[in-house]
Amino acid sequence: MPAHFMSNAQIAQVFFNIADMLEIKGENRFRVLAYRRAAEQIVQHPVAFVDLWESDPKSLEEIPGIGETISAKIDELLRTGKLQFYEDLQLEIPASVVALVKVPGIGPKTAKLLYQELGITSLGDLRDAAEAGKIRSLPGMSAKTETNVLKGLDTLARLSGRIPLRLALPTANALLEGLRKSPLVLQAEAAGSLRRRRITVGDIDLLVASQDPVAVIEYFTLLPQVSQVESKGETKTTVLLHTGLTADLIVLPPTSYGALLQHFTGSKDHNVELRELARNKGLSLSERGFTDEKGQLHPCATEQEVYSRLGLDFIPPELREGRGEIEAAAHHRLPHLVTLQDVRGDLQMHSTWSDGAKSVAEMAQAALAKGYAYIAITDHSQGLGVANGLTPERLDAQRAEIDALNKELAPFRILAGCEVDIHADGSLDLPDETLAKLDIVLVSIHSAMKQSREAMTERVIRALGNRHVDIFAHPSARLVGEREAVDWDFPQILRAAQQHGVMLEMNADPHRLDLDGEAARLAIQAGLTLTFGTDAHDPAGLDNMSFGIDQAHRGWVEPQHVFNTRPLEQILAHLQARR
DNA sequence: GCCGTTTTCGGCCCGACTGTTTTCAGTCG
């Protein structure tokens, strides 16, 4: 049966819309919740549903939150390209009405009211009605509601899209620094998706332990970064920053700080699972702690207390995505995550030979200062003209320079490598005899990124089949917040890499983070070895390794899954055996 | 609509803030 290709995000969008429409209709809230949970499962699933469905349509039902009904709807979508149930719903609730609930402050009830009473079906209608003062005539609405609707429309326009981690982190750190200057602040941390180190974050969640929450909130709203106070209560406030980001601050006494930190680190899925577990034990879990059946509160000062009370090992924040970590923690089977200290060398960086800012010697000195035992210099290949890519002849000349440096710096070792372009047809940008002379060969995609799924998959498989290739670098070619990942059949790519003994890079450049944690987890499950590379173009870039480690944590990666946690002799033995 | 080492039926996570309303619904995270 022919598949109508849809990405997971596209499929999920259908179910998010269905959930919104059912909610606007006033359907049973748990039915609505079920559709929304299914949509969330779909959008965050690391493998394309099309691929799962093609191999076995029934396999979809094994995914939590997806049962018989929703699985059948996905089947219809992928088989026919449409969904009758969804089309019928759209006759009742125009799709454009669904857009109204995206406006902060407007939920399904208000959207329904606006649609039924005023015939509002678009954001444009909404703005017109608010500006014309028509909304105040509705029950429960006032002139103030109209002001808030207009503010909500502005916020929506400004906040469409998440913020890359690399931008959110410094903002959060600056706010924390400001908070910690107050003697009222006993503890302060950033939580939310930022603490889980997601690649992008929606807003900044800050938590504080203090005996005087009201005063801390007042102090916070007066920090110089704050441009506008959106809401302000006795324990929490939401502010708009001059940078355009939104920040939430929640303040509780130190006795509850652990529960607070746990609660607002999330993820939502993780917390839902955790609270279900608590319920099964006759407890209710909130951001203040556990409440027992007698209604007695047992606050938690540390996160450890929250987990141990539930019989769980401590779960690192990066793992808290509701993907099996709670079960693993219950059975003492959490991974022993790789750390920055485990990494013995950096396997991707550039020098002035191509588009780097510093010489090979300067990069090597910087790496030595970081305590590394080895690095790979991996300048671009000739085809990447804009980056001053290297020809076979220039690679020979660079090799001479590297050999000389190695004599000088021993036992530190510089591997002579290259980041070789994969052409659109899957051939490589340098001849085999040149590749054979290198210590280490990385391949990557820098062009023709819009190829069809089939073409891209074939292209990469062909490239990985070249016996000189050691590492597939920044595999998806995504740039966070700027460029989508290439489209391909990832499970097939993993099989090809496995078959040819090619390793996949976890590129630690915060613009890339590629593989990301989710993909890395799939890769190690497929039996692949990973490598860390910062892709540094100057010595400061070497510091980005921690971004890669964060993603590795999200991928449940342990030291033995990573090539460059091994000592130099083992690295060399492996590479030489492939030459 | 989904799900089950207490359930195949009867549950389904919890609390703060806002605004309009005089005790609470809607929204959000």
Coordinates of C-alpha atoms (C1' of nucleotides) in Angstrom, one line a residue:
Chain A
M1 CA 0.0 0.0 0.0
P2 CA 1.3 3.4 -0.9
A3 CA 2.4 5.7 1.9
H4 CA 1.4 9.3 1.7
F5 CA 4.5 10.7 3.1
M6 CA 4.0 12.7 6.3
S7 CA 6.6 13.7 8.8
N8 CA 6.0 13.0 12.5
A9 CA 5.4 16.7 13.0
Q10 CA 2.8 16.8 10.3
I11 CA 0.9 13.8 11.7
A12 CA 1.1 15.2 15.2
Q13 CA -0.3 18.5 14.0
V14 CA -3.4 16.8 12.8
F15 CA -3.9 15.3 16.3
F16 CA -3.1 18.5 18.1
N17 CA -5.8 20.2 15.9
I18 CA -8.2 17.4 16.7
A19 CA -7.6 17.8 20.4
D20 CA -8.2 21.6 20.2
M21 CA -11.3 21.1 18.1
L22 CA -12.8 18.6 20.5
E23 CA -12.0 20.8 23.4
I24 CA -13.6 23.8 21.7
K25 CA -16.7 21.5 21.1
G26 CA -16.7 20.9 24.8
E27 CA -15.9 17.1 24.5
N28 CA -14.9 15.0 27.5
R29 CA -11.6 16.4 28.7
F30 CA -10.0 13.0 29.0
R31 CA -10.7 12.2 25.4
V32 CA -9.1 15.6 24.5
L33 CA -6.2 14.7 26.7
A34 CA -5.8 11.4 25.0
Y35 CA -5.5 13.0 21.6
R36 CA -3.0 15.6 22.9
R37 CA -0.9 12.9 24.6
A38 CA -0.8 10.9 21.4
A39 CA 0.2 14.0 19.4
E40 CA 3.0 14.7 21.8
Q41 CA 4.2 11.1 21.6
I42 CA 4.2 11.3 17.8
V43 CA 6.1 14.6 17.6
Q44 CA 8.8 13.5 19.9
H45 CA 9.2 10.0 18.6
P46 CA 12.7 9.7 17.2
V47 CA 11.8 7.3 14.3
A48 CA 9.5 8.4 11.4
F49 CA 6.0 7.0 11.8
V50 CA 6.0 6.3 8.1
D51 CA 8.8 3.9 8.5
L52 CA 7.3 2.2 11.6
W53 CA 4.0 1.9 9.8
E54 CA 5.5 0.5 6.6
S55 CA 7.3 -2.2 8.5
D56 CA 4.3 -3.1 10.6
P57 CA 1.2 -0.9 11.0
K58 CA 0.3 -2.7 14.3
S59 CA 3.6 -1.6 15.8
L60 CA 2.2 1.9 16.4
E61 CA 0.0 0.6 19.2
E62 CA 3.1 -0.4 21.2
I63 CA 3.8 3.3 21.6
P64 CA 2.3 4.6 24.9
G65 CA -0.7 6.8 24.4
I66 CA -1.5 5.3 21.0
G67 CA -4.2 2.7 21.1
E68 CA -6.5 1.1 18.6
T69 CA -8.5 4.1 17.6
I70 CA -5.7 6.6 17.1
S71 CA -3.5 3.9 15.4
A72 CA -6.4 3.3 12.9
K73 CA -6.6 7.1 12.3
I74 CA -2.8 7.2 11.6
D75 CA -3.2 4.3 9.2
E76 CA -5.9 6.1 7.3
L77 CA -3.8 9.2 7.1
L78 CA -0.8 7.4 5.8
R79 CA -2.8 5.3 3.4
T80 CA -5.1 7.9 1.9
G81 CA -3.4 11.2 2.8
K82 CA -6.5 12.3 4.6
L83 CA -8.7 11.6 7.6
Q84 CA -12.5 11.6 7.4
F85 CA -12.9 12.2 11.1
Y86 CA -10.8 15.3 10.9
E87 CA -12.5 16.6 7.8
D88 CA -15.9 16.2 9.5
L89 CA -14.7 18.1 12.5
Q90 CA -13.5 20.9 10.4
L91 CA -17.1 21.4 9.1
E92 CA -18.1 22.0 12.7
I93 CA -15.1 24.0 13.9
P94 CA -13.2 25.9 11.2
A95 CA -9.5 25.2 11.4
S96 CA -8.9 28.9 11.7
V97 CA -10.8 29.0 15.0
V98 CA -8.2 26.6 16.3
A99 CA -5.6 29.3 15.8
L100 CA -7.4 31.4 18.4
V101 CA -6.3 29.2 21.2
K102 CA -2.7 29.9 20.3
V103 CA -3.2 33.4 21.6
P104 CA -1.9 33.6 25.2
G105 CA -4.9 34.1 27.4
I106 CA -7.4 32.6 25.1
G107 CA -8.3 29.0 25.7
P108 CA -10.9 26.7 24.1
K109 CA -13.8 28.1 26.1
T110 CA -13.1 31.7 25.1
A111 CA -12.4 30.6 21.5
K112 CA -15.7 28.9 21.3
L113 CA -17.5 31.9 22.7
L114 CA -15.8 34.3 20.3
Y115 CA -16.6 32.1 17.3
Q116 CA -20.2 31.4 18.2
E117 CA -21.2 34.9 19.4
L118 CA -19.1 37.1 17.2
G119 CA -18.3 34.9 14.3
I120 CA -14.6 35.3 14.8
T121 CA -12.6 32.8 12.8
S122 CA -9.1 34.3 12.5
L123 CA -6.5 36.3 14.3
G124 CA -7.3 39.2 12.1
D125 CA -11.0 39.1 13.1
L126 CA -9.9 38.9 16.7
R127 CA -7.8 42.0 16.5
D128 CA -10.6 43.9 14.8
A129 CA -13.2 42.9 17.3
A130 CA -10.9 43.8 20.2
E131 CA -10.0 47.2 18.7
A132 CA -13.7 47.9 17.9
G133 CA -14.7 47.1 21.6
K134 CA -17.0 44.3 20.6
I135 CA -15.6 41.7 23.0
R136 CA -16.7 43.5 26.2
S137 CA -20.4 42.8 25.4
L138 CA -19.8 39.0 25.9
P139 CA -20.5 37.4 29.3
G140 CA -17.5 37.5 31.6
M141 CA -15.6 39.9 29.3
S142 CA -14.7 43.5 29.8
A143 CA -12.6 46.3 28.3
K144 CA -9.7 44.9 30.1
T145 CA -10.2 41.6 28.3
E146 CA -9.8 43.4 25.0
T147 CA -6.6 45.0 26.2
N148 CA -5.3 41.5 27.2
V149 CA -6.3 40.0 23.8
L150 CA -4.3 42.7 22.0
K151 CA -1.4 42.1 24.3
G152 CA -1.7 38.3 23.7
L153 CA -1.7 38.9 19.9
D154 CA 1.5 40.8 20.2
T155 CA 3.1 38.2 22.4
L156 CA 2.1 35.5 20.0
A157 CA 3.8 37.4 17.1
R158 CA 6.9 37.8 19.1
L159 CA 7.3 34.4 20.6
S160 CA 6.4 32.2 17.6
G161 CA 9.3 29.8 17.8
R162 CA 11.6 28.5 20.5
I163 CA 14.9 29.9 21.4
P164 CA 18.2 28.0 20.8
L165 CA 19.8 26.8 24.0
R166 CA 23.0 28.7 23.3
L167 CA 21.1 32.0 23.5
A168 CA 18.9 31.1 26.4
L169 CA 21.7 29.9 28.7
P170 CA 23.6 33.2 29.0
T171 CA 20.3 35.1 29.6
A172 CA 19.4 32.7 32.3
N173 CA 22.8 32.9 33.9
A174 CA 22.7 36.7 34.0
L175 CA 19.3 36.6 35.7
L176 CA 20.6 34.1 38.2
E177 CA 23.6 36.2 38.9
G178 CA 21.3 39.1 39.6
L179 CA 19.1 37.0 41.9
R180 CA 22.0 35.6 43.9
K181 CA 23.1 39.2 44.8
S182 CA 20.1 39.5 47.1
P183 CA 20.6 38.3 50.6
L184 CA 17.0 37.0 50.6
V185 CA 17.9 34.4 47.9
L186 CA 19.2 31.2 49.6
Q187 CA 19.3 29.0 46.4
A188 CA 18.7 29.8 42.8
E189 CA 18.7 27.7 39.7
A190 CA 17.3 27.6 36.1
A191 CA 14.9 24.7 35.6
G192 CA 12.6 23.7 32.7
S193 CA 13.8 22.5 29.3
L194 CA 16.9 24.6 29.8
R195 CA 18.0 22.4 32.7
R196 CA 17.1 19.3 30.7
R197 CA 19.4 20.8 28.0
R198 CA 16.9 20.6 25.2
I199 CA 18.3 22.1 22.0
T200 CA 15.7 24.8 22.1
V201 CA 13.7 26.3 25.0
G202 CA 10.3 28.0 25.1
D203 CA 11.0 30.3 28.0
I204 CA 13.3 30.6 31.0
D205 CA 12.1 29.0 34.3
L206 CA 13.9 30.3 37.4
L207 CA 13.5 28.9 40.9
V208 CA 14.5 30.4 44.2
A209 CA 14.5 29.2 47.8
S210 CA 13.7 32.0 50.2
Q211 CA 12.0 32.7 53.5
D212 CA 10.5 35.8 51.9
P213 CA 9.0 35.0 48.5
V214 CA 7.1 38.2 48.1
A215 CA 10.2 40.3 48.6
V216 CA 12.2 38.2 46.2
I217 CA 9.5 38.6 43.5
E218 CA 9.5 42.3 44.0
Y219 CA 13.3 42.4 43.8
F220 CA 13.3 40.2 40.6
T221 CA 10.8 42.4 38.7
L222 CA 13.1 45.3 39.3
L223 CA 16.2 43.7 37.7
P224 CA 17.5 45.7 34.8
Q225 CA 16.9 42.8 32.3
V226 CA 13.1 43.0 32.9
S227 CA 11.1 45.1 30.5
Q228 CA 7.5 44.2 31.5
V229 CA 5.7 42.4 34.3
E230 CA 3.1 40.0 32.8
S231 CA 1.8 38.6 36.1
K232 CA 2.9 38.8 39.7
G233 CA 1.6 36.8 42.7
E234 CA 2.8 35.7 46.1
T235 CA 5.0 32.9 44.9
K236 CA 5.4 33.4 41.2
T237 CA 5.8 36.0 38.5
T238 CA 6.1 36.1 34.8
V239 CA 8.1 38.8 33.1
L240 CA 9.1 39.9 29.6
L241 CA 12.8 40.6 29.2
H242 CA 14.4 43.2 26.9
T243 CA 15.7 40.4 24.8
G244 CA 12.2 39.4 23.9
L245 CA 12.4 36.2 26.0
T246 CA 9.8 35.4 28.7
A247 CA 11.0 34.4 32.2
D248 CA 9.0 32.7 35.0
L249 CA 10.2 33.0 38.6
I250 CA 8.8 30.7 41.3
V251 CA 9.9 31.2 45.0
L252 CA 9.2 28.8 47.9
P253 CA 10.8 28.3 51.3
P254 CA 14.0 26.1 51.3
T255 CA 12.1 23.2 52.9
S256 CA 10.2 22.7 49.6
Y257 CA 13.0 23.6 47.3
G258 CA 13.7 20.1 46.1
A259 CA 10.1 19.4 45.2
L260 CA 10.0 22.8 43.5
L261 CA 13.1 22.1 41.4
Q262 CA 11.9 18.6 40.5
H263 CA 8.4 20.0 39.5
F264 CA 9.6 22.8 37.3
T265 CA 12.4 20.9 35.7
G266 CA 9.8 18.6 34.1
S267 CA 9.3 17.4 31.6
K268 CA 5.6 17.3 31.7
D269 CA 5.5 13.7 30.6
H270 CA 8.1 12.8 33.3
N271 CA 6.1 14.6 36.0
V272 CA 2.8 13.0 35.0
E273 CA 4.4 9.6 35.3
L274 CA 6.0 10.5 38.6
R275 CA 2.7 11.7 40.0
E276 CA 0.9 8.6 38.9
L277 CA 3.6 6.6 40.7
A278 CA 3.0 8.7 43.8
R279 CA -0.8 8.1 43.6
N280 CA -0.2 4.4 43.4
K281 CA 1.6 4.8 46.7
G282 CA -1.2 6.8 48.3
L283 CA 0.6 10.1 47.9
S284 CA 0.0 13.2 46.1
L285 CA 3.1 15.0 44.6
S286 CA 3.2 18.7 44.0
E287 CA 5.8 21.4 43.9
R288 CA 5.7 21.7 47.7
G289 CA 6.3 18.0 48.3
F290 CA 4.2 14.9 49.1
T291 CA 0.8 15.0 50.7
D292 CA -0.3 11.8 52.3
E293 CA -3.8 10.3 52.6
K294 CA -4.4 12.3 55.8
G295 CA -3.7 15.5 54.0
Q296 CA -0.3 16.0 55.8
L297 CA 2.3 17.7 53.7
H298 CA 5.9 16.2 53.6
P299 CA 8.0 18.9 52.0
C300 CA 11.2 17.9 50.2
A301 CA 14.3 20.1 50.5
T302 CA 16.2 18.2 47.9
E303 CA 15.4 16.5 44.6
Q304 CA 17.0 13.3 45.9
E305 CA 14.3 13.1 48.5
V306 CA 11.5 13.3 45.9
Y307 CA 13.0 10.3 44.0
S308 CA 14.0 8.2 46.9
R309 CA 10.6 8.5 48.5
L310 CA 9.2 7.0 45.4
G311 CA 11.7 4.2 45.5
L312 CA 13.7 5.6 42.5
D313 CA 17.4 6.2 41.9
F314 CA 18.2 9.9 41.3
I315 CA 17.4 10.7 37.7
P316 CA 19.7 13.3 36.0
P317 CA 17.6 16.2 34.5
E318 CA 18.7 15.4 30.9
L319 CA 16.9 12.0 31.1
R320 CA 13.6 13.3 32.4
E321 CA 11.6 13.1 29.2
G322 CA 9.2 10.2 30.0
R323 CA 11.1 7.7 27.9
G324 CA 11.7 4.9 30.2
E325 CA 13.9 6.6 32.8
I326 CA 11.4 6.1 35.6
E327 CA 11.2 2.4 35.1
A328 CA 15.0 2.2 34.7
A329 CA 15.4 4.2 38.0
A330 CA 13.0 1.8 39.8
H331 CA 15.2 -1.2 38.7
H332 CA 18.6 0.5 39.3
R333 CA 19.2 0.4 35.6
L334 CA 19.9 4.0 34.8
P335 CA 22.9 4.5 32.5
H336 CA 26.3 5.5 33.9
L337 CA 26.5 8.6 31.8
V338 CA 29.6 9.8 30.0
T339 CA 31.2 12.9 31.5
L340 CA 33.5 15.7 30.2
Q341 CA 36.3 14.1 32.2
D342 CA 35.9 10.8 30.2
V343 CA 36.8 12.6 26.9
R344 CA 40.5 12.2 26.0
G345 CA 40.5 14.1 22.7
D346 CA 38.5 16.3 20.3
L347 CA 37.9 14.7 16.9
Q348 CA 36.8 17.6 14.8
M349 CA 38.4 21.1 14.5
H350 CA 39.6 23.4 11.8
S351 CA 42.8 25.5 11.3
T352 CA 43.9 28.4 9.0
W353 CA 44.5 25.7 6.3
S354 CA 40.8 26.0 5.6
D355 CA 38.3 28.3 7.4
G356 CA 39.7 28.2 10.9
A357 CA 41.1 31.3 12.7
K358 CA 44.2 29.8 14.2
S359 CA 47.1 27.6 13.1
V360 CA 47.4 23.9 13.7
A361 CA 50.0 24.6 16.4
E362 CA 47.8 27.0 18.2
M363 CA 44.8 24.7 18.2
A364 CA 47.1 21.9 19.5
Q365 CA 48.4 24.0 22.3
A366 CA 44.9 25.0 23.3
A367 CA 43.9 21.3 23.3
L368 CA 47.0 20.4 25.4
A369 CA 46.0 23.0 27.9
K370 CA 42.6 21.4 28.2
G371 CA 44.3 18.1 29.2
Y372 CA 43.6 16.3 26.0
A373 CA 45.9 13.5 24.8
Y374 CA 45.1 13.9 21.2
I375 CA 43.1 15.9 18.6
A376 CA 42.1 15.5 15.0
I377 CA 42.7 18.4 12.6
T378 CA 39.9 18.1 10.1
D379 CA 40.0 20.9 7.6
H380 CA 37.5 21.0 4.8
S381 CA 38.1 19.3 1.4
Q382 CA 38.6 21.0 -1.9
G383 CA 35.0 21.2 -3.0
L384 CA 34.1 23.6 -0.2
G385 CA 35.5 26.6 -2.0
V386 CA 34.0 29.1 0.4
A387 CA 35.9 27.5 3.2
N388 CA 39.2 27.3 1.3
G389 CA 39.0 23.5 1.2
L390 CA 42.1 21.4 0.8
T391 CA 43.3 19.7 -2.4
P392 CA 45.3 16.4 -2.2
E393 CA 48.5 18.4 -2.6
R394 CA 47.7 20.9 0.2
L395 CA 46.8 17.9 2.4
D396 CA 50.2 16.5 1.8
A397 CA 51.8 19.8 2.8
Q398 CA 49.6 20.0 5.9
R399 CA 50.6 16.4 6.8
A400 CA 54.3 17.5 6.8
E401 CA 53.5 20.3 9.2
I402 CA 51.5 18.0 11.5
D403 CA 54.3 15.4 11.5
A404 CA 56.8 18.0 12.6
L405 CA 54.5 19.2 15.4
N406 CA 53.9 15.7 16.6
K407 CA 57.7 15.2 17.1
E408 CA 57.7 18.4 19.2
L409 CA 54.6 17.7 21.2
A410 CA 54.8 14.0 21.9
P411 CA 53.3 12.1 23.6
F412 CA 50.4 14.4 22.6
R413 CA 49.2 13.4 19.2
I414 CA 47.7 15.4 16.3
L415 CA 45.8 13.1 13.9
A416 CA 45.9 14.3 10.3
G417 CA 42.3 14.2 9.1
C418 CA 39.9 15.8 6.8
E419 CA 36.2 16.7 6.8
V420 CA 35.4 15.4 3.3
D421 CA 32.3 16.7 1.5
I422 CA 29.7 14.1 0.4
H423 CA 28.7 15.1 -3.2
A424 CA 25.0 15.1 -4.2
D425 CA 25.5 11.6 -5.8
G426 CA 27.2 10.1 -2.7
S427 CA 30.7 10.2 -4.1
L428 CA 33.4 11.8 -2.0
D429 CA 35.2 15.0 -2.7
L430 CA 38.7 13.5 -2.5
P431 CA 40.1 10.4 -4.3
D432 CA 40.6 7.2 -2.5
E433 CA 44.4 7.3 -2.6
T434 CA 44.3 10.6 -0.8
L435 CA 41.9 9.3 1.9
A436 CA 44.2 6.3 2.4
K437 CA 47.0 8.6 3.5
L438 CA 45.0 10.3 6.2
D439 CA 44.9 9.2 9.9
I440 CA 41.2 9.8 10.1
V441 CA 38.5 10.6 7.6
L442 CA 35.3 12.4 8.4
V443 CA 32.5 12.8 5.8
S444 CA 29.7 15.3 5.9
I445 CA 27.0 17.1 3.9
H446 CA 27.3 20.7 3.0
S447 CA 25.3 21.0 -0.2
A448 CA 22.2 19.7 -1.9
M449 CA 20.4 19.4 1.4
K450 CA 16.9 19.5 0.0
Q451 CA 17.1 16.2 -1.8
S452 CA 14.2 13.8 -1.6
R453 CA 14.1 11.3 1.2
E454 CA 15.0 8.5 -1.2
A455 CA 17.9 10.4 -2.9
M456 CA 19.3 11.5 0.4
T457 CA 19.2 8.1 1.9
E458 CA 20.9 6.5 -1.1
R459 CA 23.5 9.3 -1.2
V460 CA 24.5 8.8 2.4
I461 CA 24.5 5.0 2.2
R462 CA 26.9 5.2 -0.8
A463 CA 29.2 7.6 1.0
L464 CA 29.3 5.4 4.2
G465 CA 30.2 2.5 1.9
N466 CA 33.6 3.9 1.1
R467 CA 36.0 1.8 3.1
H468 CA 38.2 4.8 4.0
V469 CA 35.4 6.6 5.9
D470 CA 35.7 6.6 9.7
I471 CA 33.2 9.1 11.0
F472 CA 30.0 10.6 9.6
A473 CA 30.1 14.2 11.0
H474 CA 27.1 16.4 11.9
P475 CA 25.0 13.8 10.2
S476 CA 21.6 15.6 9.9
A477 CA 23.2 18.9 8.8
R478 CA 20.7 20.8 10.9
L479 CA 21.4 24.3 12.2
V480 CA 19.4 24.9 15.3
G481 CA 16.7 27.5 14.7
E482 CA 18.1 28.2 11.2
R483 CA 18.0 25.1 9.0
E484 CA 16.0 21.9 9.1
A485 CA 17.6 18.5 9.2
V486 CA 17.9 16.7 5.9
D487 CA 15.1 14.2 5.2
W488 CA 16.2 10.6 5.2
D489 CA 15.3 7.1 6.4
F490 CA 17.4 7.2 9.6
P491 CA 17.1 3.5 10.6
Q492 CA 18.5 2.6 7.2
I493 CA 21.4 5.0 7.7
L494 CA 22.1 3.4 11.1
R495 CA 22.1 0.0 9.5
A496 CA 24.5 1.1 6.8
A497 CA 26.9 2.7 9.3
Q498 CA 26.8 -0.4 11.4
Q499 CA 27.5 -2.6 8.5
H500 CA 30.5 -0.5 7.4
G501 CA 31.9 0.2 10.9
V502 CA 31.4 3.9 10.5
M503 CA 31.0 6.0 13.6
L504 CA 28.6 8.8 14.0
E505 CA 29.7 12.2 15.4
M506 CA 28.0 14.1 18.2
N507 CA 28.9 17.5 17.0
A508 CA 29.2 19.8 20.0
D509 CA 28.9 23.1 18.3
P510 CA 25.8 24.6 19.9
H511 CA 24.6 25.8 16.5
R512 CA 24.5 22.1 15.4
L513 CA 24.2 19.6 18.3
D514 CA 24.1 16.9 15.7
L515 CA 23.5 14.1 16.5
D516 CA 21.2 15.3 19.2
G517 CA 20.4 13.2 22.2
E518 CA 17.4 11.5 20.7
A519 CA 19.2 10.4 17.6
A520 CA 22.3 9.4 19.6
R521 CA 20.2 7.1 21.7
L522 CA 18.9 5.3 18.6
A523 CA 22.5 5.1 17.3
I524 CA 23.8 3.3 20.4
Q525 CA 20.8 1.1 20.4
A526 CA 21.7 0.1 16.9
G527 CA 25.1 -0.9 18.2
L528 CA 27.1 2.1 16.8
T529 CA 30.0 3.9 18.3
L530 CA 29.8 7.7 18.7
T531 CA 32.5 10.3 18.5
F532 CA 32.7 13.8 20.1
G533 CA 33.9 16.8 18.1
T534 CA 33.5 20.5 18.8
D535 CA 34.0 21.5 15.1
A536 CA 36.0 24.4 16.7
H537 CA 37.3 27.1 14.4
D538 CA 39.3 28.8 17.1
P539 CA 40.6 27.8 20.6
A540 CA 37.4 29.1 22.3
G541 CA 35.4 26.7 20.3
L542 CA 37.0 23.8 22.1
D543 CA 35.0 24.8 25.2
N544 CA 31.8 23.7 23.5
M545 CA 32.5 20.1 24.3
S546 CA 30.1 20.4 27.3
F547 CA 27.2 21.1 24.9
G548 CA 27.9 17.7 23.3
I549 CA 28.1 16.0 26.7
D550 CA 24.7 17.4 27.5
Q551 CA 23.2 15.9 24.4
A552 CA 25.0 12.6 25.1
H553 CA 23.3 12.6 28.5
R554 CA 19.9 13.1 26.8
G555 CA 20.8 10.1 24.6
W556 CA 21.7 7.8 27.6
V557 CA 25.3 7.6 26.3
E558 CA 27.9 5.8 28.4
P559 CA 31.7 6.1 28.1
Q560 CA 32.0 2.7 26.3
H561 CA 29.7 4.0 23.5
V562 CA 32.2 6.8 22.7
F563 CA 35.4 6.4 20.6
N564 CA 37.3 9.3 22.0
T565 CA 37.0 8.2 25.6
R566 CA 39.6 5.6 24.7
P567 CA 43.3 6.1 25.2
L568 CA 45.5 7.1 22.2
E569 CA 46.9 3.6 21.6
Q570 CA 43.5 2.1 21.2
I571 CA 42.3 5.0 18.9
L572 CA 45.4 4.5 16.7
A573 CA 45.0 0.7 16.6
H574 CA 41.4 1.0 15.5
L575 CA 42.1 3.6 12.8
Q576 CA 45.2 1.9 11.4
A577 CA 43.4 -1.4 11.2
R578 CA 40.9 0.2 8.8
R579 CA 43.6 1.8 6.6
Chain B
dG1 C1' -9.4 7.8 24.0
dC2 C1' -6.0 5.1 26.8
dC3 C1' -4.8 1.8 30.2
dG4 C1' -4.2 -2.1 34.1
dT5 C1' 1.6 -6.7 39.6
dT6 C1' -4.7 -3.7 43.4
dT7 C1' -8.8 -2.5 37.6
dT8 C1' -11.2 -4.9 30.8
dC9 C1' -14.4 -0.5 34.0
dG10 C1' -13.5 3.6 36.0
dG11 C1' -10.3 6.1 36.6
dC12 C1' -7.2 9.7 34.3
dC13 C1' -1.5 15.2 37.9
dC14 C1' -1.5 19.5 40.6
dG15 C1' -1.6 24.2 42.0
dA16 C1' -1.0 29.4 41.1
dC17 C1' -2.7 33.6 39.0
dT18 C1' -6.1 36.5 36.7
dG19 C1' -10.3 38.7 36.2
dT20 C1' -14.8 39.1 37.1
dT21 C1' -17.4 37.9 40.6
dT22 C1' -19.2 37.8 45.5
dT23 C1' -17.3 31.8 45.4
dC24 C1' -15.3 30.5 40.9
dA25 C1' -14.2 29.5 35.9
dG26 C1' -10.6 29.8 32.7
dT27 C1' -5.9 29.6 31.6
dC28 C1' -1.3 28.2 32.1
dG29 C1' 2.8 25.6 33.1

